[in-house]
Short mmCIF file of C-alpha atoms and ligand atoms in Angstrom, two decimals:
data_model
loop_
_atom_site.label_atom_id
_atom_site.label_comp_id
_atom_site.label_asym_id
_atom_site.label_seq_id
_atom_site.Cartn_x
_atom_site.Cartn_y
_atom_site.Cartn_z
CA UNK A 655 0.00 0.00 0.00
CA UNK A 656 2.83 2.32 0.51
CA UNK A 657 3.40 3.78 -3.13
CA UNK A 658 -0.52 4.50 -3.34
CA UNK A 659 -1.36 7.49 -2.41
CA UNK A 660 -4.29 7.43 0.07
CA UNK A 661 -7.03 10.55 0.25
CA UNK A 662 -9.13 11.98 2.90
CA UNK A 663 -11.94 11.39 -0.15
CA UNK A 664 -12.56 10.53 -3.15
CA UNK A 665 -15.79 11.63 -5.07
CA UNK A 666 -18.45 9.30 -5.59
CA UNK A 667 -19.08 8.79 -9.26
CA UNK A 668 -22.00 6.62 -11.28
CA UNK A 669 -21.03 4.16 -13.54
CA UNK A 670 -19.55 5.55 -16.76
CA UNK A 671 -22.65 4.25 -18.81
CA UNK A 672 -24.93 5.48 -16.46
CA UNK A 673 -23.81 9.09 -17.03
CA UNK A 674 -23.21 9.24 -20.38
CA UNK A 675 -27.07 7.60 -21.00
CA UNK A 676 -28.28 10.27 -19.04
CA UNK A 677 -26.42 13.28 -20.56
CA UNK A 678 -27.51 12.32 -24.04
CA UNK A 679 -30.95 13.90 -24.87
CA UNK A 680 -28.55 17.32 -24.09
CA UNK A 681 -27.74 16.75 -27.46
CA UNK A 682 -30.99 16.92 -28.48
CA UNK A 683 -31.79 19.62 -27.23
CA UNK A 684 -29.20 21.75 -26.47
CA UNK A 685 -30.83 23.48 -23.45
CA UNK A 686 -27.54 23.14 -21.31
CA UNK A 687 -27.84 25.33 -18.46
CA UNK A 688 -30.50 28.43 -17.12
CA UNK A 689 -33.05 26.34 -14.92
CA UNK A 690 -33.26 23.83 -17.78
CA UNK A 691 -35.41 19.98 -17.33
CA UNK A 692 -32.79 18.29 -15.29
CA UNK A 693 -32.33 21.46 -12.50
CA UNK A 694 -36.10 21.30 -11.85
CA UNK A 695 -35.85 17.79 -11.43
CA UNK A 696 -33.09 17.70 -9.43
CA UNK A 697 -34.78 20.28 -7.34
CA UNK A 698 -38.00 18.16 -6.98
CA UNK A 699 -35.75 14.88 -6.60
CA UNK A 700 -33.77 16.75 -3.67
CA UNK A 701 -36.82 18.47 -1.70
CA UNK A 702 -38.16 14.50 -1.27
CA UNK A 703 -34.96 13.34 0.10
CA UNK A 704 -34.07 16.74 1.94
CA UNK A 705 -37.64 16.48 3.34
CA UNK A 706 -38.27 20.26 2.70
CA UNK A 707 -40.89 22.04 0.95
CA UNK A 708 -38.56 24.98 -0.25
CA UNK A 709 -35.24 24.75 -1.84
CA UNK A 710 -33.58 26.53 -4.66
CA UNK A 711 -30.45 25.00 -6.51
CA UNK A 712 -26.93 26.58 -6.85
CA UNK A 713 -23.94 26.21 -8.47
CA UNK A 714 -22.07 25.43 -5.31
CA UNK A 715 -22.63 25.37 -1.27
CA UNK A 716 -20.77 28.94 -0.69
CA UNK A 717 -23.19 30.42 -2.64
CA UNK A 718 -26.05 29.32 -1.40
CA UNK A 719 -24.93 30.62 1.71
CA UNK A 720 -24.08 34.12 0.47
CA UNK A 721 -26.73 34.12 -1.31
CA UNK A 722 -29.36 33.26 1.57
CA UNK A 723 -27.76 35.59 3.45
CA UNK A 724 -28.31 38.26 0.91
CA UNK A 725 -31.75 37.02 0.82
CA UNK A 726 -32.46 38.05 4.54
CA UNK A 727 -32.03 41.89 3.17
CA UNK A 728 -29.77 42.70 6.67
CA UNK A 729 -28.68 45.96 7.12
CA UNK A 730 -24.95 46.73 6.27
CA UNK A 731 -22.95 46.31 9.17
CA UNK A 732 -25.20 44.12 10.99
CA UNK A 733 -23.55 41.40 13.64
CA UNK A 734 -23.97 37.68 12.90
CA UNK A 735 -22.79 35.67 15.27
CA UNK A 736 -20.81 32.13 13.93
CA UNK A 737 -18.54 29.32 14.74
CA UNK A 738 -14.63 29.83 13.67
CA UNK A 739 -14.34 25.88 13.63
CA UNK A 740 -15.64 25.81 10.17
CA UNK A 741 -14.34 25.82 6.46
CA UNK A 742 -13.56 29.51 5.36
CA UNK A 743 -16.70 29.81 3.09
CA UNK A 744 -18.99 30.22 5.84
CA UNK A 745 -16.97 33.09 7.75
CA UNK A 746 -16.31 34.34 4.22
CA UNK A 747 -20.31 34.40 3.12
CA UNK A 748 -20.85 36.99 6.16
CA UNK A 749 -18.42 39.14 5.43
CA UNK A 750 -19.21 39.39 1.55
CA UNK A 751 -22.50 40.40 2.66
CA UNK A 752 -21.06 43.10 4.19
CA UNK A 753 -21.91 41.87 7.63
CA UNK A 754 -19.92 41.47 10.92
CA UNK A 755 -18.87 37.81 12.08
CA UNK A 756 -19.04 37.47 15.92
CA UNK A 757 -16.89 34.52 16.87
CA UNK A 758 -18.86 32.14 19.28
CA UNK A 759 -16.33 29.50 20.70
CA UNK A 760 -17.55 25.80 20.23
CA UNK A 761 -18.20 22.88 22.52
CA UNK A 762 -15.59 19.98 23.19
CA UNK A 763 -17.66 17.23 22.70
CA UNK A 764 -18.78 17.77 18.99
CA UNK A 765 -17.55 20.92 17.80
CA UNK A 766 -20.56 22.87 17.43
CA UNK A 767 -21.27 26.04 18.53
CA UNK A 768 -21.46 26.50 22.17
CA UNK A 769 -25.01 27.77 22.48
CA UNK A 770 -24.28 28.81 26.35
CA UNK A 771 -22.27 31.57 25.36
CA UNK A 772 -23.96 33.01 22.23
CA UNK A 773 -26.49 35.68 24.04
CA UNK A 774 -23.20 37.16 25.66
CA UNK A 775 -22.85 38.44 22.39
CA UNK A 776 -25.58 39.93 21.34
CA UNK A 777 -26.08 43.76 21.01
CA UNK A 778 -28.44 45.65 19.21
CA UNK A 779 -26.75 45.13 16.12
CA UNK A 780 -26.67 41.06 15.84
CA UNK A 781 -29.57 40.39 13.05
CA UNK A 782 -28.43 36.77 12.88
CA UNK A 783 -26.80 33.51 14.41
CA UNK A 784 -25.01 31.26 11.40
CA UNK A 785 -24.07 27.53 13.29
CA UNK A 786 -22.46 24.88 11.21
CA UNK A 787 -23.53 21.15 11.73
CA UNK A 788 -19.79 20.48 11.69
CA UNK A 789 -18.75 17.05 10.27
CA UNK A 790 -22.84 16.34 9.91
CA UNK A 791 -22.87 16.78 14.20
CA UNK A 792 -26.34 17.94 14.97
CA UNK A 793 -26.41 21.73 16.95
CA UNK A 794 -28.13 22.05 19.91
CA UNK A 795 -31.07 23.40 17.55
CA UNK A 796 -33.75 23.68 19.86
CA UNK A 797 -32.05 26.14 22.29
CA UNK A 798 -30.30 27.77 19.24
CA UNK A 799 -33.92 28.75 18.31
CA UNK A 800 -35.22 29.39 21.72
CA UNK A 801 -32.11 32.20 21.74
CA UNK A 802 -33.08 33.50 18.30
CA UNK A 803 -37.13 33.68 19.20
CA UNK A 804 -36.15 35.91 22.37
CA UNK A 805 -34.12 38.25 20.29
CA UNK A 806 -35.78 38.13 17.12
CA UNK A 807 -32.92 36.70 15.36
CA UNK A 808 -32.92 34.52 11.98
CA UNK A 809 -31.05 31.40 11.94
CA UNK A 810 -29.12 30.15 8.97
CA UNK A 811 -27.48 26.80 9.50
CA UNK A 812 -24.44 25.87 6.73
CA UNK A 813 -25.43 22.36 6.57
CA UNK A 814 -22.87 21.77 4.41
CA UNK A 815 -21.73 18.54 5.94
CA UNK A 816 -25.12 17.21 6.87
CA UNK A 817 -26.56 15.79 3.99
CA UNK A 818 -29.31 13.15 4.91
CA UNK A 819 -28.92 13.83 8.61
CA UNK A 820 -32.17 13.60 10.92
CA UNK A 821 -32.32 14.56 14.64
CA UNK A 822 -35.40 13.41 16.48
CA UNK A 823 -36.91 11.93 13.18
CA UNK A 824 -36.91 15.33 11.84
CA UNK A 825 -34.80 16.23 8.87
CA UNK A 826 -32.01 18.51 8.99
CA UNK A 827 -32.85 21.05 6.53
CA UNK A 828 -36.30 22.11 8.63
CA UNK A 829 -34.44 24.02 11.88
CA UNK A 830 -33.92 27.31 11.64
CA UNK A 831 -35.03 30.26 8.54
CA UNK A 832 -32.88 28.26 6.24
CA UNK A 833 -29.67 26.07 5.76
CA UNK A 834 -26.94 25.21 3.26
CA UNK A 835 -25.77 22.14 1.67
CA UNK A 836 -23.04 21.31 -0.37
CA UNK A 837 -22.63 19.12 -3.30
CA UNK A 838 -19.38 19.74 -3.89
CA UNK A 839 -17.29 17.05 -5.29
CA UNK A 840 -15.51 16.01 -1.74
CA UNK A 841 -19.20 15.88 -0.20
CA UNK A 842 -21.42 12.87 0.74
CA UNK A 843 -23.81 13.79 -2.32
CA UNK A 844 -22.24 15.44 -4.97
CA UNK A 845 -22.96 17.09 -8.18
CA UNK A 846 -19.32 17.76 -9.18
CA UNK A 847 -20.18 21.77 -7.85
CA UNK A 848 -23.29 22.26 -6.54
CA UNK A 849 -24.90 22.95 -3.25
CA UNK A 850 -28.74 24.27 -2.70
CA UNK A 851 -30.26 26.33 -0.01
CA UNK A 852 -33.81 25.08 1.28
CA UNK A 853 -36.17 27.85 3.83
CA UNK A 854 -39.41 27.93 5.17
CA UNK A 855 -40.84 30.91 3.82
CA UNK A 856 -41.74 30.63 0.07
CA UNK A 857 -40.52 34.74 -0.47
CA UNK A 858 -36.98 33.47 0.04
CA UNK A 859 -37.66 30.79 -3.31
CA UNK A 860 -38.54 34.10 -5.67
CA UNK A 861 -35.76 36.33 -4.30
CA UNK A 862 -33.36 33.12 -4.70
CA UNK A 863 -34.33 32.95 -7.99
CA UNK A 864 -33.51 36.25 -9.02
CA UNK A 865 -30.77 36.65 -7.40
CA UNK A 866 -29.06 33.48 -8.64
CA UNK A 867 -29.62 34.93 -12.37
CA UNK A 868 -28.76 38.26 -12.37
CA UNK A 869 -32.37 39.54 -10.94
CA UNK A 870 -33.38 39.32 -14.35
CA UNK A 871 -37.32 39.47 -14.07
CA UNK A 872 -38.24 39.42 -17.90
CA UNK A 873 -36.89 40.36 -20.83
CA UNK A 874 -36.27 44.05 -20.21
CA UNK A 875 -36.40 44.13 -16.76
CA UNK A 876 -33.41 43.37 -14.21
CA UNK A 877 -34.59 44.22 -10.56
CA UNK A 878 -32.21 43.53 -8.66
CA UNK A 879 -28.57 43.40 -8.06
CA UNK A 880 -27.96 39.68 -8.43
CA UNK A 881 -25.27 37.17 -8.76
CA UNK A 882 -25.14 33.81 -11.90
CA UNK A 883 -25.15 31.41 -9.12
CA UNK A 884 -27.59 28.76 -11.44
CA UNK A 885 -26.86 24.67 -11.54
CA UNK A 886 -25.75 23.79 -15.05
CA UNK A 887 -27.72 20.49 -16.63
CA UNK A 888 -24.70 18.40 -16.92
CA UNK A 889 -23.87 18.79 -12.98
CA UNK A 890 -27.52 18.52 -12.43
CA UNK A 891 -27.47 15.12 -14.19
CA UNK A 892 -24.67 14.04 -12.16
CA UNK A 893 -26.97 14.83 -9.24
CA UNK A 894 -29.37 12.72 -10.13
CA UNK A 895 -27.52 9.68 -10.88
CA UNK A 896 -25.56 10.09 -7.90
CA UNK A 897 -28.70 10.91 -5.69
CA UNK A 898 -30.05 6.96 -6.66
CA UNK A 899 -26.74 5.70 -5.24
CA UNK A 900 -26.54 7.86 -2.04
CA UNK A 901 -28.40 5.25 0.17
CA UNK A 902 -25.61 2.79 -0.61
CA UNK A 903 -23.09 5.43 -0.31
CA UNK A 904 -23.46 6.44 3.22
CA UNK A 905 -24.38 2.69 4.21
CA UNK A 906 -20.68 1.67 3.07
CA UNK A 907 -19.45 4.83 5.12
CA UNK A 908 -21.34 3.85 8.37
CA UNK A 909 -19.45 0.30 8.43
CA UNK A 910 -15.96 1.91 7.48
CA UNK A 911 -17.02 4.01 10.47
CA UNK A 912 -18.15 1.95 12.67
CA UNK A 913 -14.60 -0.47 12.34
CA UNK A 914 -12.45 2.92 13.04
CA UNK A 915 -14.78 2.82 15.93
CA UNK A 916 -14.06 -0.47 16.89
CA UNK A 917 -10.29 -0.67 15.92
CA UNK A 918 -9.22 3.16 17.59
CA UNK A 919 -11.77 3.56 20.51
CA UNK A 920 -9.11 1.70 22.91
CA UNK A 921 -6.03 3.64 21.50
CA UNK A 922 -4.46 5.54 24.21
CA UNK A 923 -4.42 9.16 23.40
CA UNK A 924 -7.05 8.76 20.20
CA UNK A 925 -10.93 10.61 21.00
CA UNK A 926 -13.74 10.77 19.09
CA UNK A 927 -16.62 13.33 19.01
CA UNK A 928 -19.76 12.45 20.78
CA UNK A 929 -23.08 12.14 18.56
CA UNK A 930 -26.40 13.23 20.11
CA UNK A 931 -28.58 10.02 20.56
CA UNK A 932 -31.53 10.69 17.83
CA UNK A 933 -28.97 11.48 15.23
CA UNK A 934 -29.10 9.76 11.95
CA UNK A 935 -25.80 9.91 10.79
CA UNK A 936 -24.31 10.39 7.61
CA UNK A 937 -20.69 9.14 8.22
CA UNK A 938 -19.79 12.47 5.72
CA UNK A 939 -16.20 12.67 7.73
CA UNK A 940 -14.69 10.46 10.43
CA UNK A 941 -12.28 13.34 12.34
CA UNK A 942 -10.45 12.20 15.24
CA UNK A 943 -8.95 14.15 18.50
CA UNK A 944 -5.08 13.45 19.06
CA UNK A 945 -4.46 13.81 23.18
CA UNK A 946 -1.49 14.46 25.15
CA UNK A 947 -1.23 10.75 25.62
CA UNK A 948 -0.92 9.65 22.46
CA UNK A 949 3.31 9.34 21.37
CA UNK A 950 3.01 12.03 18.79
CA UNK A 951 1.69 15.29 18.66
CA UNK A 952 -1.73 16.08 15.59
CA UNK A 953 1.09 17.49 13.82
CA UNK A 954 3.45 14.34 13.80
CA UNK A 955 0.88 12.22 12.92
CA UNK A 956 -0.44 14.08 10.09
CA UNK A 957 3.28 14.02 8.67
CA UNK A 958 3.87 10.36 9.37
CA UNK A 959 0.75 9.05 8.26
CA UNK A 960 1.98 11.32 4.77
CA UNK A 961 4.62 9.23 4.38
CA UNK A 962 2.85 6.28 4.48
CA UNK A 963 0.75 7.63 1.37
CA UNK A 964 -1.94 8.50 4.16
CA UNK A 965 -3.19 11.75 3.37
CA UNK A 966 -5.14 12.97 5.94
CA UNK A 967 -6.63 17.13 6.73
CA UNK A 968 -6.75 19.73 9.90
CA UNK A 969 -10.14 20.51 9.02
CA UNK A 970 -10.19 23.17 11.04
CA UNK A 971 -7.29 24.24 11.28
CA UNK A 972 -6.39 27.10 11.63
CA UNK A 973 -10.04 28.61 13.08
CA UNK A 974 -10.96 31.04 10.22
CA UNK A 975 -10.89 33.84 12.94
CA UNK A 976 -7.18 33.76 12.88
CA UNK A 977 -7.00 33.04 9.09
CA UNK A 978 -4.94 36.85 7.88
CA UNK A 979 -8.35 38.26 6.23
CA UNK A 980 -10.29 38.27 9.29
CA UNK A 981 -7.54 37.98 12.35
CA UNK A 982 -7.83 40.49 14.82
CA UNK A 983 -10.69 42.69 13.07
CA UNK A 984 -13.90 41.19 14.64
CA UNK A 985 -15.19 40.77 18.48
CA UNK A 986 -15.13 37.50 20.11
CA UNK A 987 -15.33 35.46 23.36
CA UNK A 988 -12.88 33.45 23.76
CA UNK A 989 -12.55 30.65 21.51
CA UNK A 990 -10.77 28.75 23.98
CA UNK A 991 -12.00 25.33 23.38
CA UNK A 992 -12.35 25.77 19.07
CA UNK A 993 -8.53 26.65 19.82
CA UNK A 994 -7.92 23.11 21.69
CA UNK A 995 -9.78 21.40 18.84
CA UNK A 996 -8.00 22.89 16.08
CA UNK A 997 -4.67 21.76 17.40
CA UNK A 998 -6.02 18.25 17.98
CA UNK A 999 -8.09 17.10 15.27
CA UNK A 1000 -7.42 15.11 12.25
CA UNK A 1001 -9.45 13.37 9.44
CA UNK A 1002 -9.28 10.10 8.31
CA UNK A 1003 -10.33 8.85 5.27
CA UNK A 1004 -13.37 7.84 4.13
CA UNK A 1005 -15.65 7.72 1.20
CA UNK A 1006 -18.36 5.17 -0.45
CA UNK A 1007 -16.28 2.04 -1.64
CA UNK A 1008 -12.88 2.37 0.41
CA UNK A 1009 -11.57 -1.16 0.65
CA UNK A 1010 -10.96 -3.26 3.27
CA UNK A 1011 -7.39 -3.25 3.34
CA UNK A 1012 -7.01 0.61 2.89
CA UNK A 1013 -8.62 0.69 5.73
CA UNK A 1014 -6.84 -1.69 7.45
CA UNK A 1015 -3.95 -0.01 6.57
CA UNK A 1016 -4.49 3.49 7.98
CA UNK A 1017 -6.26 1.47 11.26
CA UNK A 1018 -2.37 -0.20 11.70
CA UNK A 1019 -0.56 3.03 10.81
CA UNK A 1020 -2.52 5.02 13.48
CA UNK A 1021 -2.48 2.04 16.10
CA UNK A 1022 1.59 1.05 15.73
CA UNK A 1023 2.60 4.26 16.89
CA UNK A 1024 0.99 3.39 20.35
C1 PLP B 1200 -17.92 22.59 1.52
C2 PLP B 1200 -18.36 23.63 2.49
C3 PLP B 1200 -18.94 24.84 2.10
C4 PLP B 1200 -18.92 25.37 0.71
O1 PLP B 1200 -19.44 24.53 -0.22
P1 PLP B 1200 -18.96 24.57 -1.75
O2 PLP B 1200 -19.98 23.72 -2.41
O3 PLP B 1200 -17.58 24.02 -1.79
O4 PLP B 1200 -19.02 26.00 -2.20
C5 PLP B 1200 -19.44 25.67 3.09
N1 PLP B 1200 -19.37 25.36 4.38
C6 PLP B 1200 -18.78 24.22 4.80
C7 PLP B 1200 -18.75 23.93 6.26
C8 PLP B 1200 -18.24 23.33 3.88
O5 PLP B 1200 -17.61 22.22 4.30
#
């Protein structure tokens, strides 16, 4: 195994045939992108599996984010309080909106945002609170909202990571105004780029709409200052083929996942993250916490297991909060514990039809330094 090279992921793809049968009748008609057959399908397709009523397809996860944001119509300058233990496109979505992030530190045990200290930072200028489901681990949603209720704050979760997740037989895409996901390639469902943002309130589909083509309204009439942020028909068709095989997909995950469990849970020095019971899991990521008593430090792992072909990621590391854009411009509590967790954490691999012995492999790498 050691001249292969070994990724955190690698995309899930349908068969060759499968794709290419599917793209044909594009050459029929030549209708190839601008809300064509296959994006309203996918959109239908994705609302029954999402479990939503409302959800508007976009050419990637980031901006369906900036774009929901937009959406809310915030005033300039308005606070939005977030989670630094997250990838930079959610930290960077505020801030293109012209918004201020308010780093909220997270919680030890799953890396969410610590909902305990989020109405320390509220002032008369927060409009919003923006939590990630990091790693597909379910916020503390219902307190989130109690929060937001009391202070008449919207709620945007970047669900990126949580594709398929439930909590409490609910799915994940109804908490909050709205939420994210991604399709990008490296995600549990992907559409090669893609992502979608679904909403309660039906407004939020029209102004979507417009605003991921240019607010063009008709013909001669552009009314507002929109982005092209539509799905193209041959990612869309990717997303459908891939959405039949998704079952299967995070089904092979959950037992690569479940024999880390079993094979690293007794390793001294190696922690997991705790999932909520009630959680249906989507086994998008399995990230692991390196301790003190482990022989080598997150850092000497990472490089070790890189030598062995093993290519693992920080994710997140650094916290975007200290990335150079944003360090030392916006207010904070102390992110104390997202701190701890960015020096610890590392993420294996795993993706829909890892073998065996890879597997294996990166179990006995991780396990003979102990
Ligand atoms: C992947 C990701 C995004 C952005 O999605 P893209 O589809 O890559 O634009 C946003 N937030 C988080 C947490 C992500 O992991």
């Amino acid at each position: 195994m050691k001249n292969e090279k070994i990724f955190v992921t690698k995309s899930s793809m349908p068969d060759y045939e499968e794709y290419i049968e599917a793209i044909k009748p594009l050459w029929d008609t030549h209708w190839l992108t601008n809300m064509g057959q296959y994006h309203q399908e996918l959109e239908q397709k994705l609302k029954e599996y999402l479990g939503v009523r409302e959800l508007s397809l976009m050419v990637n996860g980031h901006m369906a984010l900036e774009l929901t944001i937009q959406a809310m119509g915030f005033p300039e300058g308005a606070e939005v309080i977030t989670t630094p233990f997250t990838f930079i496109s959610t930290t960077h979505a505020i801030v293109r909106n012209r918004l201020k992030p308010v780093f909220c530190d997270v919680k030890p045990e799953d890396g969410t945002i610590d909902e305990t200290k989020i109405e320390e930072l509220i002032t008369e200028h927060t409009v919003a609170i923006v939590p990630v489901h990091v790693y597909g681990n379910v916020c503390n949603v219902e307190e989130i909202q109690r929060i937001a209720d009391k202070y008449s704050l919207k709620v945007i979760y970047d669900a990126a990571h949580a594709f398929g997740v439930s909590y409490k037989g609910k799915k994940i895409g109804n908490f909050g105004d709205a939420s994210i996901f991604s399709f990008h390639a490296t995600k549990v469902f992907n559409t090669i780029e893609g992502g979608a943002a679904v909403f309660s309130d039906h407004r939020i589909y029209e102004t979507l709409f417009n605003l991921k083509n240019f607010g063009i309204r008709g013909e001669e009439m552009v009314t507002e200052v929109g982005a092209n942020a539509k799905m193209n028909e041959f990612c869309a068709i990717m997303g459908l083929c891939n959405l039949k095989h998704v079952e299967g997909a995070i089904a092979c995950r959950k037992d690569l996942c479940e024999e880390y469990d079993r094979q690293l849970r007794n390793v001294p020095g190696i922690k997991m993250f705790e999932t909520k019971p009630e959680v249906e899991r989507n086994y998008g990521y399995y990230p692991i916490l390196i301790e003190k008593d482990y022989p080598l430090s997150r850092d000497e792992l990472y490089e070790k297991l890189k030598e062995q072909g093993i290519h693992t990621r920080k994710y997140f590391y650094p916290l975007t909060s200290d990335q150079a854009c944003f360090k030392n411009k916006y207010r904070s509590v102390s992110l104390g514990c997202a701190r701890e967790l960015a020096k610890k954490v590392l993420v294996l691999p795993v993706y829909d039809k890892m073998e065996a012995k890879t597997l294996t492999y990166v179990i006995e790498s991780i396990r003979s330094n102990s």
